[in-house]
Structures are given as C-alpha cells and as structure tokens.
C-alpha cells in the first residue's frame, strides 16, 4: 500500500481545530503509515492544540479583516500574499495527496493555492450559514462535506455531501464514565451538575450571567463546572470553590459531559453536533456577534425539533432564572429534551468524511 500524505487546515477557534484533528485521527486509523501536516495561523490556538494532539503544524502569517479601520486591515494584502507564497512552498515540499480545510483564516490561502496547483481539496463546513472563506473556495473544491441541509444557495449542489460534523469519538459512550468523571472534577454525586460552556476563548455575556445568578443557582442544591474561557479566567477564578469549578479550558470533554446533568452552551456548529451525541438537556445562548447570526440558526435547528431550549442574550436578565428553575424541577422535561436531541445526532460523521477523502484520492 502506498504511503498517503494529508494536509489539514482549520483554526482560530476550537470549532475549526477539533474537526480537523478528528478527521486526521480517523484517516490515521485507516492509514497508519500516512504522513500528516497541519497548517494554521501564527499566534492562534491551533499552534498549541495541534502539537498536543500529536501532529506537526506550520503557521502562516494571516489574520481576518477587522470590522473597523485598523493597522491590521492595512496589513491584510501583504499577509495574504505572504500566506499564498508560503502555502505554495509548503505544498511543493510536502506533496500531499489531498488538502482538507475545516475553516479559519489559514485554510483560505492554503486551499486556494492547492487547487491552483492541481491538488484535490475537500471543504468541511460546520455551520448552517457558511463562512466567507469556504464560500469563496467552494467553486474549485472537489468535495464539500456539510452538516446541514439546504445549503445549495451557498455551494454547488453536485459537490455537497451531507455528513454531519466530526466529533471526538470518546463522546460516543459517556454514560459509562459518569462515576470516573465525578471523581475527576471532585464533585458531589448527590447534587445536580450544571455545565457552562462559553467556548475556548470565553463568552463575556454568559460569564456575566453566571456571576449574577451564581447565588440563586447554588441555592437550588446545584454544583457548577464553569468554563469561562482563557480571556476571562483571571476575572472569574475568585469564584472557584467546592461547589463551583472555574476553568479556562477543558481537556477532558468526555468527562465534563459525563458529569453534567444540564448544560448551558453557545451554539457554535461543533458544540451543537457534540451536544446531540451527548444527549443532555441543553439551554442554548447563541452569540449574536457572528456572521448572519448563524449560531441562532444552528440552535433553532435543534429547538424546532423540541431538542433544546433557546434563550437570546437580550432575554437573559428577565428569563434565565425562571427557565433554569423550571427545567431543574421538571425531570420529565429533562428526559424529553435528552431523547429529542439524541435523535438528531450524526455519530458516523467523521467516518463518512474520511470515506469522501479516501474515494477522492483513490480516484486520482
């Protein structure tokens, strides 16, 4: 069997990085002798997270455009040209069989260069509303793996394959890990556990909400795992206690999901896909600060099937306390949400995406 070579690019946030790592892990299972190289944006979190997962990574000097006039925007053309040149150099040296992009700044110049050099490219789009990078790359891509239906207005219909989003395989059976998870986080097995997920960088409005509601939540015999994000950890670590575990980042997502009874989360595409597999009652608080409000669209796709509760940021002060207390007291509602969200899971997504990639390289 020949030795395949794969380049993967996805970064900026965990929502782009972890799908790329999940795809690489699946390909590695199938081709143990294959070579892998990741390409990310210098100074972004992928430069740490990818090596931690056991893969080599090279960084491009690239960043996104800011919404306001800034020096960074003036530098963008120079960074883009530099990244296109470096992408060409990387591809020439590594000579990949296929290049896979999961979104983020670096995937743009890399996949554009790959397609110009005649290297097959695969896009994996996580969201119900695609990012600008993937929309621009879609015409030249060989295949586009999507997680939502009805994306024909963004992508060529003949290139799209509905696969779902790649998720960590260790989330498939979390029920068996509950006791170990309770010990890992030093929790009380007799209390309900609320898990708060604001994303790897954190979510200011969610952190403000938990700070405001902390006393009320704890008074209902609830303990909290509060992932406040690395940007806000210094502000909120003072609340860490026996009943409040304040963390910047969670390494063992399988344990944290296993320990949770109720989850409050942003509605990034990867998080939504994971939560469908985890099957716990969820209150989604979508970020309003994303393109085309796609987090609300992601959440609504679940809420419309009665699989979760949706609270907009503007409703938090008036509604959160009532909604949380009602859910906490209603075990029947919790069970219903769990069952309904599980029905929407696509646990085979990573394998299906790998199937698409393998078919592409075998047909070269």
CSV table of C-alpha atoms in Angstrom, one decimal:
chain,number,residue,atom,x,y,z
A,1,UNK,CA,0.0,0.0,0.0
A,2,UNK,CA,1.4,3.4,-0.9
A,3,UNK,CA,2.1,6.0,1.7
A,4,UNK,CA,-0.5,8.8,1.6
A,5,UNK,CA,0.1,12.4,2.6
A,6,UNK,CA,-2.6,14.7,4.0
A,7,UNK,CA,-2.5,18.4,4.8
A,8,UNK,CA,-5.3,19.7,7.0
A,9,UNK,CA,-6.1,23.3,7.9
A,10,UNK,CA,-8.5,24.7,10.4
A,11,UNK,CA,-8.1,27.1,13.2
A,12,UNK,CA,-8.8,30.3,15.1
A,13,UNK,CA,-11.2,28.5,17.4
A,14,UNK,CA,-11.8,25.0,18.7
A,15,UNK,CA,-14.8,24.8,16.4
A,16,UNK,CA,-12.4,24.7,13.4
A,17,UNK,CA,-9.4,22.9,15.1
A,18,UNK,CA,-11.1,19.8,16.6
A,19,UNK,CA,-13.0,18.7,13.5
A,20,UNK,CA,-9.6,18.8,11.6
A,21,UNK,CA,-8.0,16.7,14.4
A,22,UNK,CA,-10.9,14.3,14.4
A,23,UNK,CA,-10.6,13.8,10.6
A,24,UNK,CA,-6.9,13.3,10.9
A,25,UNK,CA,-7.3,10.7,13.7
A,26,UNK,CA,-9.8,8.7,11.5
A,27,UNK,CA,-7.5,8.8,8.5
A,28,UNK,CA,-4.6,7.7,10.7
A,29,UNK,CA,-6.6,4.7,11.8
A,30,UNK,CA,-7.1,3.7,8.2
A,31,UNK,CA,-3.6,4.5,7.0
A,32,UNK,CA,-1.2,4.1,9.9
A,33,UNK,CA,1.8,4.9,7.7
A,34,UNK,CA,0.3,8.1,6.3
A,35,UNK,CA,2.0,11.4,6.8
A,36,UNK,CA,0.1,14.4,8.2
A,37,UNK,CA,0.8,18.1,8.3
A,38,UNK,CA,-1.4,20.8,9.7
A,39,UNK,CA,-1.3,24.4,8.5
A,40,UNK,CA,-2.6,27.2,10.8
A,41,UNK,CA,-2.4,30.9,11.5
A,42,UNK,CA,0.6,32.0,13.5
A,43,UNK,CA,-0.2,33.1,17.1
A,44,UNK,CA,-3.6,31.3,17.0
A,45,UNK,CA,-4.6,28.5,19.4
A,46,UNK,CA,-4.1,25.7,16.7
A,47,UNK,CA,-0.3,26.3,17.1
A,48,UNK,CA,-0.6,24.7,20.6
A,49,UNK,CA,-3.6,22.4,20.3
A,50,UNK,CA,-2.5,20.5,17.2
A,51,UNK,CA,1.0,19.5,18.5
A,52,UNK,CA,-0.8,18.4,21.8
A,53,UNK,CA,-2.8,16.1,19.6
A,54,UNK,CA,0.4,14.6,18.2
A,55,UNK,CA,0.6,16.3,14.8
A,56,UNK,CA,3.1,18.7,13.1
A,57,UNK,CA,1.9,22.2,12.2
A,58,UNK,CA,3.3,25.1,10.2
A,59,UNK,CA,2.0,28.6,10.7
A,60,UNK,CA,1.0,31.2,8.1
A,61,UNK,CA,1.2,35.0,8.7
A,62,UNK,CA,-2.5,35.6,8.2
A,63,UNK,CA,-5.5,37.1,10.1
A,64,UNK,CA,-9.0,38.1,9.3
A,65,UNK,CA,-10.2,41.6,8.4
A,66,UNK,CA,-11.5,43.7,11.3
A,67,UNK,CA,-14.9,45.4,11.1
A,68,UNK,CA,-13.3,48.8,11.9
A,69,UNK,CA,-10.4,50.6,10.2
A,70,UNK,CA,-7.2,49.4,11.7
A,71,UNK,CA,-3.5,48.9,11.0
A,72,UNK,CA,-4.2,45.1,10.8
A,73,UNK,CA,-6.6,45.7,7.9
A,74,UNK,CA,-3.9,47.7,6.1
A,75,UNK,CA,-1.5,44.8,6.5
A,76,UNK,CA,-4.0,42.3,5.2
A,77,UNK,CA,-3.0,42.4,1.5
A,78,UNK,CA,0.7,41.9,2.5
A,79,UNK,CA,-0.2,39.0,4.8
A,80,UNK,CA,-2.4,37.4,2.1
A,81,UNK,CA,0.4,37.5,-0.5
A,82,UNK,CA,2.9,36.1,2.0
A,83,UNK,CA,0.5,33.3,3.0
A,84,UNK,CA,-0.2,32.3,-0.6
A,85,UNK,CA,3.6,32.2,-1.2
A,86,UNK,CA,4.2,30.1,1.9
A,87,UNK,CA,1.3,27.8,1.1
A,88,UNK,CA,2.8,27.1,-2.3
A,89,UNK,CA,6.2,26.3,-0.7
A,90,UNK,CA,4.6,24.0,1.9
A,91,UNK,CA,2.5,22.1,-0.7
A,92,UNK,CA,5.5,21.8,-3.0
A,93,UNK,CA,7.7,20.4,-0.2
A,94,UNK,CA,5.2,18.1,1.4
A,95,UNK,CA,3.5,16.9,-1.9
A,96,UNK,CA,0.1,16.0,-0.4
A,97,UNK,CA,-2.5,13.7,-2.0
A,98,UNK,CA,-5.3,15.9,-0.7
A,99,UNK,CA,-5.7,19.1,1.2
A,100,UNK,CA,-8.6,19.3,3.7
A,101,UNK,CA,-10.0,22.6,5.1
A,102,UNK,CA,-12.3,23.0,8.1
A,103,UNK,CA,-12.5,26.8,8.1
A,104,UNK,CA,-10.4,29.5,9.7
A,105,UNK,CA,-8.0,32.1,8.3
A,106,UNK,CA,-5.2,29.8,7.2
A,107,UNK,CA,-7.5,27.5,5.2
A,108,UNK,CA,-8.2,30.2,2.7
A,109,UNK,CA,-4.8,30.8,1.1
A,110,UNK,CA,-3.8,27.1,1.6
A,111,UNK,CA,-6.8,25.6,-0.2
A,112,UNK,CA,-6.8,28.3,-2.9
A,113,UNK,CA,-3.1,27.5,-3.6
A,114,UNK,CA,-3.7,23.7,-3.6
A,115,UNK,CA,-6.5,24.0,-6.2
A,116,UNK,CA,-4.3,26.2,-8.4
A,117,UNK,CA,-1.6,23.6,-8.2
A,118,UNK,CA,-4.0,20.8,-9.1
A,119,UNK,CA,-4.1,19.1,-5.7
A,120,UNK,CA,-7.6,17.8,-4.7
A,121,UNK,CA,-9.3,19.8,-2.0
A,122,UNK,CA,-12.1,18.9,0.5
A,123,UNK,CA,-14.0,21.5,2.4
A,124,UNK,CA,-15.7,20.6,5.7
A,125,UNK,CA,-18.4,23.2,6.5
A,126,UNK,CA,-19.7,23.0,10.1
A,127,UNK,CA,-22.3,25.8,10.1
A,128,UNK,CA,-25.9,26.3,8.8
A,129,UNK,CA,-24.6,29.6,7.4
A,130,UNK,CA,-21.1,29.0,5.8
A,131,UNK,CA,-18.2,31.3,6.4
A,132,UNK,CA,-16.9,33.6,3.7
A,133,UNK,CA,-13.7,31.5,3.3
A,134,UNK,CA,-15.5,28.3,2.4
A,135,UNK,CA,-18.0,30.1,0.1
A,136,UNK,CA,-15.1,31.6,-1.9
A,137,UNK,CA,-13.3,28.2,-2.1
A,138,UNK,CA,-16.3,26.1,-3.0
A,139,UNK,CA,-16.2,26.5,-6.8
A,140,UNK,CA,-12.7,24.9,-7.0
A,141,UNK,CA,-13.2,22.3,-4.2
A,142,UNK,CA,-13.6,18.7,-5.3
A,143,UNK,CA,-16.0,17.8,-2.4
A,144,UNK,CA,-17.8,19.8,0.3
A,145,UNK,CA,-18.9,17.9,3.4
A,146,UNK,CA,-21.8,19.7,5.1
A,147,UNK,CA,-23.6,19.3,8.4
A,148,UNK,CA,-26.9,21.0,7.4
A,149,UNK,CA,-29.4,20.5,4.6
A,150,UNK,CA,-30.5,23.2,2.1
A,151,UNK,CA,-27.1,24.9,1.5
A,152,UNK,CA,-27.5,24.9,-2.3
A,153,UNK,CA,-27.6,28.7,-2.3
A,154,UNK,CA,-24.0,28.8,-1.0
A,155,UNK,CA,-22.3,25.8,-2.6
A,156,UNK,CA,-22.6,23.8,-5.9
A,157,UNK,CA,-25.2,21.1,-5.2
A,158,UNK,CA,-23.2,18.4,-7.1
A,159,UNK,CA,-20.2,18.8,-4.8
A,160,UNK,CA,-22.1,18.6,-1.4
A,161,UNK,CA,-22.3,15.5,0.7
A,162,UNK,CA,-24.4,15.6,3.9
A,163,UNK,CA,-22.1,14.0,6.6
A,164,UNK,CA,-22.7,16.0,9.8
A,165,UNK,CA,-19.8,17.4,11.8
A,166,UNK,CA,-16.8,15.4,13.0
A,167,UNK,CA,-16.8,14.9,16.8
A,168,UNK,CA,-14.5,13.4,19.3
A,169,UNK,CA,-15.1,9.6,19.3
A,170,UNK,CA,-14.6,9.5,23.1
A,171,UNK,CA,-18.1,11.2,23.4
A,172,UNK,CA,-19.9,8.2,21.9
A,173,UNK,CA,-20.3,6.4,25.2
A,174,UNK,CA,-20.1,8.9,28.1
A,175,UNK,CA,-22.7,7.2,30.4
A,176,UNK,CA,-20.2,4.6,31.4
A,177,UNK,CA,-17.7,7.3,32.5
A,178,UNK,CA,-20.0,9.2,34.9
A,179,UNK,CA,-18.5,7.9,38.2
A,180,UNK,CA,-15.0,8.5,37.0
A,181,UNK,CA,-16.0,12.0,35.8
A,182,UNK,CA,-17.5,12.9,39.2
A,183,UNK,CA,-14.2,11.9,40.9
A,184,UNK,CA,-12.1,13.7,38.2
A,185,UNK,CA,-13.8,17.1,38.9
A,186,UNK,CA,-14.1,16.4,42.7
A,187,UNK,CA,-17.9,16.7,42.5
A,188,UNK,CA,-20.7,15.7,44.9
A,189,UNK,CA,-22.5,12.7,43.4
A,190,UNK,CA,-25.7,13.6,45.2
A,191,UNK,CA,-26.0,17.1,43.6
A,192,UNK,CA,-27.1,18.0,40.1
A,193,UNK,CA,-24.3,19.4,38.0
A,194,UNK,CA,-24.7,22.4,35.7
A,195,UNK,CA,-22.1,22.7,32.9
A,196,UNK,CA,-21.5,26.2,31.4
A,197,UNK,CA,-19.7,26.2,28.1
A,198,UNK,CA,-18.7,29.6,26.7
A,199,UNK,CA,-16.2,28.3,24.1
A,200,UNK,CA,-12.4,28.1,24.3
A,201,UNK,CA,-11.9,31.8,24.4
A,202,UNK,CA,-14.9,32.5,26.6
A,203,UNK,CA,-18.2,34.4,26.3
A,204,UNK,CA,-18.4,37.7,28.2
A,205,UNK,CA,-22.2,37.8,28.4
A,206,UNK,CA,-22.5,34.2,29.6
A,207,UNK,CA,-19.9,34.8,32.2
A,208,UNK,CA,-21.7,37.9,33.4
A,209,UNK,CA,-24.9,35.9,33.6
A,210,UNK,CA,-23.4,33.1,35.7
A,211,UNK,CA,-21.8,35.7,38.1
A,212,UNK,CA,-25.2,37.4,38.5
A,213,UNK,CA,-27.1,34.1,39.0
A,214,UNK,CA,-24.5,32.2,41.0
A,215,UNK,CA,-26.1,32.5,44.4
A,216,UNK,CA,-29.5,31.6,43.1
A,217,UNK,CA,-28.2,28.5,41.2
A,218,UNK,CA,-26.2,27.2,44.2
A,219,UNK,CA,-29.2,27.7,46.5
A,220,UNK,CA,-31.0,25.0,44.4
A,221,UNK,CA,-28.6,22.3,45.5
A,222,UNK,CA,-26.7,22.6,42.2
A,223,UNK,CA,-22.9,22.5,41.6
A,224,UNK,CA,-21.3,24.1,38.6
A,225,UNK,CA,-18.5,23.4,36.2
A,226,UNK,CA,-17.9,26.9,34.7
A,227,UNK,CA,-15.7,27.1,31.6
A,228,UNK,CA,-15.2,30.8,31.5
A,229,UNK,CA,-12.6,30.8,28.7
A,230,UNK,CA,-8.9,31.9,28.8
A,231,UNK,CA,-9.7,35.5,28.1
A,232,UNK,CA,-11.8,35.8,31.3
A,233,UNK,CA,-10.2,33.3,33.7
A,234,UNK,CA,-8.4,36.0,35.8
A,235,UNK,CA,-11.7,37.8,36.3
A,236,UNK,CA,-13.7,34.8,37.5
A,237,UNK,CA,-11.2,32.4,39.2
A,238,UNK,CA,-12.1,34.0,42.5
A,239,UNK,CA,-15.4,32.1,42.4
A,240,UNK,CA,-13.7,28.7,42.4
A,241,UNK,CA,-14.9,26.7,45.4
A,242,UNK,CA,-16.1,23.2,46.4
A,243,UNK,CA,-19.4,23.8,44.5
A,244,UNK,CA,-18.0,25.9,41.6
A,245,UNK,CA,-15.3,24.6,39.4
A,246,UNK,CA,-14.0,27.6,37.4
A,247,UNK,CA,-11.8,26.5,34.5
A,248,UNK,CA,-10.3,28.4,31.5
A,249,UNK,CA,-10.2,25.3,29.2
A,250,UNK,CA,-11.4,21.7,29.5
A,251,UNK,CA,-9.1,19.0,28.3
A,252,UNK,CA,-11.4,16.0,29.1
A,253,UNK,CA,-14.6,16.9,27.3
A,254,UNK,CA,-15.8,13.3,27.6
A,255,UNK,CA,-15.6,13.6,31.4
A,256,UNK,CA,-17.2,17.0,31.6
A,257,UNK,CA,-20.2,15.9,29.5
A,258,UNK,CA,-20.5,12.7,31.5
A,259,UNK,CA,-20.6,14.6,34.8
A,260,UNK,CA,-23.2,17.2,33.6
A,261,UNK,CA,-26.9,17.0,34.2
A,262,UNK,CA,-27.9,20.3,32.5
A,263,UNK,CA,-25.8,22.2,30.0
A,264,UNK,CA,-25.7,25.9,29.1
A,265,UNK,CA,-23.8,26.5,25.9
A,266,UNK,CA,-23.1,28.7,22.9
A,267,UNK,CA,-24.4,27.3,19.6
A,268,UNK,CA,-21.3,27.0,17.5
A,269,UNK,CA,-21.6,24.2,15.0
A,270,UNK,CA,-19.2,21.8,16.6
A,271,UNK,CA,-20.7,22.3,20.0
A,272,UNK,CA,-24.2,21.6,18.7
A,273,UNK,CA,-23.0,18.4,17.0
A,274,UNK,CA,-21.3,17.2,20.2
A,275,UNK,CA,-24.3,18.0,22.3
A,276,UNK,CA,-26.6,16.0,20.0
A,277,UNK,CA,-24.4,13.0,20.7
A,278,UNK,CA,-24.1,13.7,24.4
A,279,UNK,CA,-27.9,13.8,24.7
A,280,UNK,CA,-28.2,16.0,27.9
A,281,UNK,CA,-30.8,18.8,28.4
A,282,UNK,CA,-29.4,22.0,26.9
A,283,UNK,CA,-30.1,25.7,27.1
A,284,UNK,CA,-28.5,27.4,24.1
A,285,UNK,CA,-27.5,31.0,24.4
A,286,UNK,CA,-26.3,31.9,20.8
A,287,UNK,CA,-23.6,34.5,20.3
A,288,UNK,CA,-25.2,37.4,18.4
A,289,UNK,CA,-21.7,38.6,17.2
A,290,UNK,CA,-21.3,36.1,14.4
A,291,UNK,CA,-21.9,36.3,10.6
A,292,UNK,CA,-25.6,36.2,9.7
A,293,UNK,CA,-26.4,35.2,13.3
A,294,UNK,CA,-25.6,31.6,12.3
A,295,UNK,CA,-25.4,30.4,16.0
A,296,UNK,CA,-29.1,31.3,16.4
A,297,UNK,CA,-29.8,29.3,13.2
A,298,UNK,CA,-27.8,26.4,14.5
A,299,UNK,CA,-29.7,26.4,17.8
A,300,UNK,CA,-33.1,26.8,16.1
A,301,UNK,CA,-32.5,23.7,14.0
A,302,UNK,CA,-32.5,21.7,17.4
A,303,UNK,CA,-35.2,23.8,19.1
A,304,UNK,CA,-37.6,23.3,16.2
A,305,UNK,CA,-37.3,19.6,16.8
A,306,UNK,CA,-38.0,20.1,20.6
A,307,UNK,CA,-34.4,19.1,21.4
A,308,UNK,CA,-33.3,22.1,23.4
A,309,UNK,CA,-34.2,25.5,24.9
A,310,UNK,CA,-33.1,28.7,23.3
A,311,UNK,CA,-32.5,32.0,25.1
A,312,UNK,CA,-31.3,35.1,23.3
A,313,UNK,CA,-28.8,37.3,25.1
A,314,UNK,CA,-31.4,40.1,25.2
A,315,UNK,CA,-33.8,37.8,27.2
A,316,UNK,CA,-31.3,36.6,29.8
A,317,UNK,CA,-32.0,39.1,32.6
A,318,UNK,CA,-35.7,38.6,32.5
A,319,UNK,CA,-36.0,35.0,31.6
A,320,UNK,CA,-33.0,32.9,32.6
A,321,UNK,CA,-33.8,32.4,36.3
A,322,UNK,CA,-37.4,31.3,35.5
A,323,UNK,CA,-36.4,29.0,32.6
A,324,UNK,CA,-33.5,27.3,34.6
A,325,UNK,CA,-35.5,26.7,37.7
A,326,UNK,CA,-38.5,25.3,35.7
A,327,UNK,CA,-36.1,22.9,33.8
A,328,UNK,CA,-34.3,21.9,37.0
A,329,UNK,CA,-37.6,20.9,38.7
A,330,UNK,CA,-39.1,19.1,35.7
A,331,UNK,CA,-37.4,15.7,35.3
A,332,UNK,CA,-39.9,14.8,32.6
A,333,UNK,CA,-38.9,17.8,30.5
A,334,UNK,CA,-35.2,17.0,31.0
A,335,UNK,CA,-35.8,13.4,29.7
A,336,UNK,CA,-37.8,14.7,26.7
A,337,UNK,CA,-35.1,17.2,25.7
A,338,UNK,CA,-32.4,14.4,26.1
A,339,UNK,CA,-34.3,11.9,23.9
A,340,UNK,CA,-35.2,14.5,21.2
A,341,UNK,CA,-31.7,15.9,20.8
A,342,UNK,CA,-30.2,12.4,20.6
A,343,UNK,CA,-32.4,11.7,17.6
A,344,UNK,CA,-30.5,14.5,15.7
A,345,UNK,CA,-27.1,13.1,16.3
A,346,UNK,CA,-24.8,12.0,13.4
A,347,UNK,CA,-22.2,9.9,15.2
A,348,UNK,CA,-20.8,8.5,12.0
A,349,UNK,CA,-19.8,11.9,10.5
A,350,UNK,CA,-16.1,11.6,10.9
A,351,UNK,CA,-16.1,8.2,9.2
A,352,UNK,CA,-18.3,9.5,6.3
A,353,UNK,CA,-15.9,12.5,5.8
A,354,UNK,CA,-13.0,10.1,5.7
A,355,UNK,CA,-14.9,8.0,3.1
A,356,UNK,CA,-15.2,11.0,0.9
A,357,UNK,CA,-11.5,11.8,1.2
A,358,UNK,CA,-10.4,8.2,0.5
A,359,UNK,CA,-12.7,8.0,-2.5
A,360,UNK,CA,-11.2,11.2,-3.9
A,361,UNK,CA,-7.5,10.0,-3.6
A,362,UNK,CA,-8.3,6.6,-4.9
A,363,UNK,CA,-9.9,8.1,-8.0
A,364,UNK,CA,-7.0,10.5,-8.7
